[in-house]
């Protein structure tokens, strides 16, 4: 059971963040960056799919059943994944905070005793290393850029930091699969290093915004699901449409 | 952020080991690192390559089409520059 919950959390983070990023399609600030963002979105949705297929085998249902027929409270993604994109800088800041976490998480899972997770992580980490390189460079470029881009990135960080702290809200299930202390330390250290280099400041005295991984979501998830699940709900299994 | 601020880059991709880098197109990027990353995202998403070269377009110097008569036409009637007048011994086979 805890295995199913852990897999679902990983998958839902990827699917919901992937969906959010896909909203940039046709709206990127540059053609090249539009394509780059959509590549990341597709990577994440592909990773989610691998997990849903495995979950489907464990539960004896189809991947679509899991992705498209659950309501918001049964989704276990972090709140930060469902937040609206904001401007390009906000999207890149969220991506950087998540990519850094995702990278260290997968690094640990490449040594997992769970065979499926190990294979999954070895395949996915190649993609995620690139995601991190991409978002890290944008945080540096915009944070340490003009006064305007700096201010916008600081605003983005102030907004997102409390949500990013949900990455570190580990529970007993996480502890079965991860060295949570090590994950927390490596994430903190590497994020702080880049934020410093980008001449930004991590906000102090903030309270974590959490609940997503237990199924308590912001209003945004409902809208995402309405959009994402419409076809399955209106035309089950997309048989006649 | 307007595109005109970003320099243009030419992209060359090596599709596999042993082949030359081939010109595949151009893109906009602020620096060489971003140009390589953009090239990766724009031109290699369907496994087209194993190596990327980028060069800022302004560094490429091209021949002028107005000169093309004097540059290229003189070669047209010099067939002896092609090694087609040698008899190849049968033992060599296909060359």
PDB file of C-alpha atoms in Angstrom, chain A residues 18-211:
ATOM      1  CA  UNK A  18       3.898  18.597 -16.949  1.00  0.00           C
ATOM      2  CA  UNK A  19       0.358  19.734 -17.660  1.00  0.00           C
ATOM      3  CA  UNK A  20       1.045  23.192 -16.245  1.00  0.00           C
ATOM      4  CA  UNK A  21       4.178  23.549 -18.361  1.00  0.00           C
ATOM      5  CA  UNK A  22       2.288  22.402 -21.446  1.00  0.00           C
ATOM      6  CA  UNK A  23       0.137  25.532 -21.094  1.00  0.00           C
ATOM      7  CA  UNK A  24       3.192  27.460 -22.320  1.00  0.00           C
ATOM      8  CA  UNK A  25       2.844  25.818 -25.731  1.00  0.00           C
ATOM      9  CA  UNK A  26       2.580  28.650 -28.242  1.00  0.00           C
ATOM     10  CA  UNK A  27       3.124  31.276 -25.528  1.00  0.00           C
ATOM     11  CA  UNK A  28       6.865  31.007 -24.807  1.00  0.00           C
ATOM     12  CA  UNK A  29       8.861  34.247 -24.863  1.00  0.00           C
ATOM     13  CA  UNK A  30      10.984  32.915 -27.724  1.00  0.00           C
ATOM     14  CA  UNK A  31      10.302  30.147 -30.210  1.00  0.00           C
ATOM     15  CA  UNK A  32      13.343  28.228 -28.949  1.00  0.00           C
ATOM     16  CA  UNK A  33      12.299  28.520 -25.292  1.00  0.00           C
ATOM     17  CA  UNK A  34       8.744  27.578 -26.173  1.00  0.00           C
ATOM     18  CA  UNK A  35      10.076  24.313 -27.586  1.00  0.00           C
ATOM     19  CA  UNK A  36      12.437  23.840 -24.628  1.00  0.00           C
ATOM     20  CA  UNK A  37       9.574  24.186 -22.112  1.00  0.00           C
ATOM     21  CA  UNK A  38       7.393  21.779 -24.023  1.00  0.00           C
ATOM     22  CA  UNK A  39      10.221  19.230 -24.197  1.00  0.00           C
ATOM     23  CA  UNK A  40      10.406  19.368 -20.400  1.00  0.00           C
ATOM     24  CA  UNK A  41       6.608  19.054 -20.157  1.00  0.00           C
ATOM     25  CA  UNK A  42       6.673  15.990 -22.400  1.00  0.00           C
ATOM     26  CA  UNK A  43       9.529  14.421 -20.414  1.00  0.00           C
ATOM     27  CA  UNK A  44       7.548  14.838 -17.194  1.00  0.00           C
ATOM     28  CA  UNK A  45       4.325  13.454 -18.668  1.00  0.00           C
ATOM     29  CA  UNK A  46       6.291  10.524 -20.104  1.00  0.00           C
ATOM     30  CA  UNK A  47       7.769   9.808 -16.669  1.00  0.00           C
ATOM     31  CA  UNK A  48       4.293  10.023 -15.123  1.00  0.00           C
ATOM     32  CA  UNK A  49       3.051   7.560 -17.693  1.00  0.00           C
ATOM     33  CA  UNK A  50       5.710   4.977 -16.832  1.00  0.00           C
ATOM     34  CA  UNK A  51       4.630   5.192 -13.208  1.00  0.00           C
ATOM     35  CA  UNK A  52       0.894   4.992 -13.991  1.00  0.00           C
ATOM     36  CA  UNK A  53       1.455   1.899 -16.138  1.00  0.00           C
ATOM     37  CA  UNK A  54       3.281   0.251 -13.237  1.00  0.00           C
ATOM     38  CA  UNK A  55       0.583   1.388 -10.785  1.00  0.00           C
ATOM     39  CA  UNK A  56      -2.066   0.045 -13.129  1.00  0.00           C
ATOM     40  CA  UNK A  57      -0.391  -3.354 -13.032  1.00  0.00           C
ATOM     41  CA  UNK A  58      -0.293  -3.291  -9.236  1.00  0.00           C
ATOM     42  CA  UNK A  59      -3.971  -2.324  -9.031  1.00  0.00           C
ATOM     43  CA  UNK A  60      -5.236  -4.212 -12.070  1.00  0.00           C
ATOM     44  CA  UNK A  61      -6.569  -1.132 -13.874  1.00  0.00           C
ATOM     45  CA  UNK A  62      -5.517   0.893 -16.904  1.00  0.00           C
ATOM     46  CA  UNK A  63      -3.150   3.888 -16.775  1.00  0.00           C
ATOM     47  CA  UNK A  64      -5.975   6.110 -18.050  1.00  0.00           C
ATOM     48  CA  UNK A  65      -8.201   4.996 -15.205  1.00  0.00           C
ATOM     49  CA  UNK A  66      -5.636   6.342 -12.739  1.00  0.00           C
ATOM     50  CA  UNK A  67      -4.690   9.536 -14.550  1.00  0.00           C
ATOM     51  CA  UNK A  68      -8.129  10.594 -15.723  1.00  0.00           C
ATOM     52  CA  UNK A  69     -10.694   9.172 -13.347  1.00  0.00           C
ATOM     53  CA  UNK A  70      -9.538  10.326  -9.929  1.00  0.00           C
ATOM     54  CA  UNK A  71     -10.881  13.456  -8.294  1.00  0.00           C
ATOM     55  CA  UNK A  72      -8.684  16.146  -6.751  1.00  0.00           C
ATOM     56  CA  UNK A  73      -8.489  14.668  -3.234  1.00  0.00           C
ATOM     57  CA  UNK A  74      -7.003  11.451  -4.649  1.00  0.00           C
ATOM     58  CA  UNK A  75      -4.111  13.344  -6.263  1.00  0.00           C
ATOM     59  CA  UNK A  76      -0.945  13.501  -4.153  1.00  0.00           C
ATOM     60  CA  UNK A  77       1.142  16.101  -6.012  1.00  0.00           C
ATOM     61  CA  UNK A  78       2.874  18.971  -4.230  1.00  0.00           C
ATOM     62  CA  UNK A  79       0.875  22.216  -4.220  1.00  0.00           C
ATOM     63  CA  UNK A  80       3.705  23.990  -6.062  1.00  0.00           C
ATOM     64  CA  UNK A  81       3.067  21.820  -9.146  1.00  0.00           C
ATOM     65  CA  UNK A  82      -0.516  23.020  -9.532  1.00  0.00           C
ATOM     66  CA  UNK A  83       0.101  26.758  -9.018  1.00  0.00           C
ATOM     67  CA  UNK A  84      -0.552  28.953 -12.011  1.00  0.00           C
ATOM     68  CA  UNK A  85       2.438  29.603 -14.262  1.00  0.00           C
ATOM     69  CA  UNK A  86       2.711  33.355 -13.689  1.00  0.00           C
ATOM     70  CA  UNK A  87       5.273  35.015 -15.939  1.00  0.00           C
ATOM     71  CA  UNK A  88       8.227  33.210 -17.512  1.00  0.00           C
ATOM     72  CA  UNK A  89      10.435  34.062 -14.522  1.00  0.00           C
ATOM     73  CA  UNK A  90       7.977  32.545 -12.045  1.00  0.00           C
ATOM     74  CA  UNK A  91       7.738  29.408 -14.164  1.00  0.00           C
ATOM     75  CA  UNK A  92      11.534  29.076 -14.329  1.00  0.00           C
ATOM     76  CA  UNK A  93      11.913  29.674 -10.582  1.00  0.00           C
ATOM     77  CA  UNK A  94       9.328  26.982  -9.802  1.00  0.00           C
ATOM     78  CA  UNK A  95      11.032  24.708 -12.288  1.00  0.00           C
ATOM     79  CA  UNK A  96      14.444  25.276 -10.719  1.00  0.00           C
ATOM     80  CA  UNK A  97      13.211  24.571  -7.166  1.00  0.00           C
ATOM     81  CA  UNK A  98      11.431  21.429  -8.355  1.00  0.00           C
ATOM     82  CA  UNK A  99      14.185  20.228 -10.704  1.00  0.00           C
ATOM     83  CA  UNK A 100      16.779  20.466  -7.932  1.00  0.00           C
ATOM     84  CA  UNK A 101      14.564  18.359  -5.655  1.00  0.00           C
ATOM     85  CA  UNK A 102      13.676  15.951  -8.471  1.00  0.00           C
ATOM     86  CA  UNK A 103      17.329  15.481  -9.362  1.00  0.00           C
ATOM     87  CA  UNK A 104      18.411  14.531  -5.827  1.00  0.00           C
ATOM     88  CA  UNK A 105      15.336  12.355  -5.380  1.00  0.00           C
ATOM     89  CA  UNK A 106      16.067  10.358  -8.540  1.00  0.00           C
ATOM     90  CA  UNK A 107      19.749  10.152  -7.667  1.00  0.00           C
ATOM     91  CA  UNK A 108      18.773   8.290  -4.495  1.00  0.00           C
ATOM     92  CA  UNK A 109      16.263   6.111  -6.317  1.00  0.00           C
ATOM     93  CA  UNK A 110      18.926   4.945  -8.799  1.00  0.00           C
ATOM     94  CA  UNK A 111      20.259   2.978  -5.826  1.00  0.00           C
ATOM     95  CA  UNK A 112      16.838   1.857  -4.611  1.00  0.00           C
ATOM     96  CA  UNK A 113      16.174  -1.719  -3.537  1.00  0.00           C
ATOM     97  CA  UNK A 114      12.882  -1.472  -5.385  1.00  0.00           C
ATOM     98  CA  UNK A 115      13.750  -2.775  -8.867  1.00  0.00           C
ATOM     99  CA  UNK A 116      11.073  -0.833 -10.684  1.00  0.00           C
ATOM    100  CA  UNK A 117      12.040   2.470  -9.040  1.00  0.00           C
ATOM    101  CA  UNK A 118      15.681   1.825  -9.794  1.00  0.00           C
ATOM    102  CA  UNK A 119      15.053   1.276 -13.517  1.00  0.00           C
ATOM    103  CA  UNK A 120      12.638   4.195 -13.603  1.00  0.00           C
ATOM    104  CA  UNK A 121      15.157   6.516 -11.934  1.00  0.00           C
ATOM    105  CA  UNK A 122      18.083   5.482 -14.135  1.00  0.00           C
ATOM    106  CA  UNK A 123      16.028   6.346 -17.205  1.00  0.00           C
ATOM    107  CA  UNK A 124      14.473   9.557 -15.876  1.00  0.00           C
ATOM    108  CA  UNK A 125      17.529  11.125 -14.265  1.00  0.00           C
ATOM    109  CA  UNK A 126      19.147  11.790 -17.645  1.00  0.00           C
ATOM    110  CA  UNK A 127      16.173  13.945 -18.573  1.00  0.00           C
ATOM    111  CA  UNK A 128      15.972  15.662 -15.212  1.00  0.00           C
ATOM    112  CA  UNK A 129      19.670  16.609 -15.176  1.00  0.00           C
ATOM    113  CA  UNK A 130      18.998  18.543 -18.346  1.00  0.00           C
ATOM    114  CA  UNK A 131      15.854  20.154 -16.883  1.00  0.00           C
ATOM    115  CA  UNK A 132      17.923  21.351 -13.941  1.00  0.00           C
ATOM    116  CA  UNK A 133      20.685  22.756 -16.167  1.00  0.00           C
ATOM    117  CA  UNK A 134      18.071  24.640 -18.167  1.00  0.00           C
ATOM    118  CA  UNK A 135      16.123  26.137 -15.237  1.00  0.00           C
ATOM    119  CA  UNK A 136      19.281  26.867 -13.212  1.00  0.00           C
ATOM    120  CA  UNK A 137      20.728  28.950 -16.028  1.00  0.00           C
ATOM    121  CA  UNK A 138      17.529  30.972 -16.317  1.00  0.00           C
ATOM    122  CA  UNK A 139      17.458  31.666 -12.580  1.00  0.00           C
ATOM    123  CA  UNK A 140      21.067  32.876 -12.769  1.00  0.00           C
ATOM    124  CA  UNK A 141      20.521  34.855 -15.934  1.00  0.00           C
ATOM    125  CA  UNK A 142      17.365  36.616 -14.751  1.00  0.00           C
ATOM    126  CA  UNK A 143      18.260  36.898 -11.048  1.00  0.00           C
ATOM    127  CA  UNK A 144      21.636  38.425 -11.813  1.00  0.00           C
ATOM    128  CA  UNK A 145      20.307  40.308 -14.850  1.00  0.00           C
ATOM    129  CA  UNK A 146      18.720  43.742 -15.014  1.00  0.00           C
ATOM    130  CA  UNK A 147      17.131  45.452 -12.015  1.00  0.00           C
ATOM    131  CA  UNK A 148      13.696  44.582 -13.388  1.00  0.00           C
ATOM    132  CA  UNK A 149      14.452  40.903 -13.979  1.00  0.00           C
ATOM    133  CA  UNK A 150      16.127  40.686 -10.564  1.00  0.00           C
ATOM    134  CA  UNK A 151      13.075  42.151  -8.810  1.00  0.00           C
ATOM    135  CA  UNK A 152      10.709  39.865 -10.669  1.00  0.00           C
ATOM    136  CA  UNK A 153      12.775  36.797  -9.744  1.00  0.00           C
ATOM    137  CA  UNK A 154      12.889  37.846  -6.092  1.00  0.00           C
ATOM    138  CA  UNK A 155       9.088  38.238  -6.132  1.00  0.00           C
ATOM    139  CA  UNK A 156       8.782  34.805  -7.693  1.00  0.00           C
ATOM    140  CA  UNK A 157      11.040  33.294  -5.031  1.00  0.00           C
ATOM    141  CA  UNK A 158       9.080  34.973  -2.223  1.00  0.00           C
ATOM    142  CA  UNK A 159       5.866  33.568  -3.641  1.00  0.00           C
ATOM    143  CA  UNK A 160       7.151  30.039  -4.266  1.00  0.00           C
ATOM    144  CA  UNK A 161       9.484  29.389  -1.339  1.00  0.00           C
ATOM    145  CA  UNK A 162       6.753  28.449   1.188  1.00  0.00           C
ATOM    146  CA  UNK A 163       5.369  25.965  -1.349  1.00  0.00           C
ATOM    147  CA  UNK A 164       8.810  24.530  -2.094  1.00  0.00           C
ATOM    148  CA  UNK A 165       9.151  23.641   1.588  1.00  0.00           C
ATOM    149  CA  UNK A 166       6.522  20.943   1.028  1.00  0.00           C
ATOM    150  CA  UNK A 167       9.313  18.976  -0.717  1.00  0.00           C
ATOM    151  CA  UNK A 168      10.770  18.487   2.758  1.00  0.00           C
ATOM    152  CA  UNK A 169       7.524  17.521   4.514  1.00  0.00           C
ATOM    153  CA  UNK A 170       8.525  13.864   4.640  1.00  0.00           C
ATOM    154  CA  UNK A 171       6.456  11.160   6.297  1.00  0.00           C
ATOM    155  CA  UNK A 172       6.908   7.466   7.158  1.00  0.00           C
ATOM    156  CA  UNK A 173       6.170   6.416   3.589  1.00  0.00           C
ATOM    157  CA  UNK A 174       8.943   8.622   2.185  1.00  0.00           C
ATOM    158  CA  UNK A 175      11.334   7.262   4.776  1.00  0.00           C
ATOM    159  CA  UNK A 176      10.817   3.739   3.468  1.00  0.00           C
ATOM    160  CA  UNK A 177      12.185   4.731   0.080  1.00  0.00           C
ATOM    161  CA  UNK A 178      14.508   7.669   0.735  1.00  0.00           C
ATOM    162  CA  UNK A 179      17.274   8.946   2.956  1.00  0.00           C
ATOM    163  CA  UNK A 180      15.187  12.017   3.788  1.00  0.00           C
ATOM    164  CA  UNK A 181      17.871  13.797   5.848  1.00  0.00           C
ATOM    165  CA  UNK A 182      20.328  13.552   3.008  1.00  0.00           C
ATOM    166  CA  UNK A 183      17.731  14.702   0.476  1.00  0.00           C
ATOM    167  CA  UNK A 184      16.842  17.735   2.590  1.00  0.00           C
ATOM    168  CA  UNK A 185      20.487  18.716   3.067  1.00  0.00           C
ATOM    169  CA  UNK A 186      21.505  18.309  -0.552  1.00  0.00           C
ATOM    170  CA  UNK A 187      18.462  20.227  -1.817  1.00  0.00           C
ATOM    171  CA  UNK A 188      18.972  23.080   0.650  1.00  0.00           C
ATOM    172  CA  UNK A 189      22.673  23.355  -0.060  1.00  0.00           C
ATOM    173  CA  UNK A 190      22.448  23.337  -3.833  1.00  0.00           C
ATOM    174  CA  UNK A 191      19.424  25.661  -3.976  1.00  0.00           C
ATOM    175  CA  UNK A 192      21.044  28.150  -1.626  1.00  0.00           C
ATOM    176  CA  UNK A 193      24.231  28.135  -3.691  1.00  0.00           C
ATOM    177  CA  UNK A 194      22.402  29.044  -6.905  1.00  0.00           C
ATOM    178  CA  UNK A 195      20.047  31.543  -5.261  1.00  0.00           C
ATOM    179  CA  UNK A 196      23.095  33.292  -3.745  1.00  0.00           C
ATOM    180  CA  UNK A 197      24.879  33.310  -7.079  1.00  0.00           C
ATOM    181  CA  UNK A 198      21.750  34.764  -8.696  1.00  0.00           C
ATOM    182  CA  UNK A 199      22.013  37.608  -6.123  1.00  0.00           C
ATOM    183  CA  UNK A 200      18.603  36.658  -4.669  1.00  0.00           C
ATOM    184  CA  UNK A 201      17.581  36.112  -1.054  1.00  0.00           C
ATOM    185  CA  UNK A 202      15.752  33.131   0.377  1.00  0.00           C
ATOM    186  CA  UNK A 203      12.826  34.545   2.405  1.00  0.00           C
ATOM    187  CA  UNK A 204      13.071  34.051   6.142  1.00  0.00           C
ATOM    188  CA  UNK A 205      10.369  33.282   8.707  1.00  0.00           C
ATOM    189  CA  UNK A 206       8.062  31.615   6.241  1.00  0.00           C
ATOM    190  CA  UNK A 207       5.605  28.851   6.966  1.00  0.00           C
ATOM    191  CA  UNK A 208       5.453  25.831   4.640  1.00  0.00           C
ATOM    192  CA  UNK A 209       2.385  25.655   2.412  1.00  0.00           C
ATOM    193  CA  UNK A 210       1.646  21.972   2.343  1.00  0.00           C
ATOM    194  CA  UNK A 211      -1.128  19.405   2.070  1.00  0.00           C
TER     195      UNK A 211
END
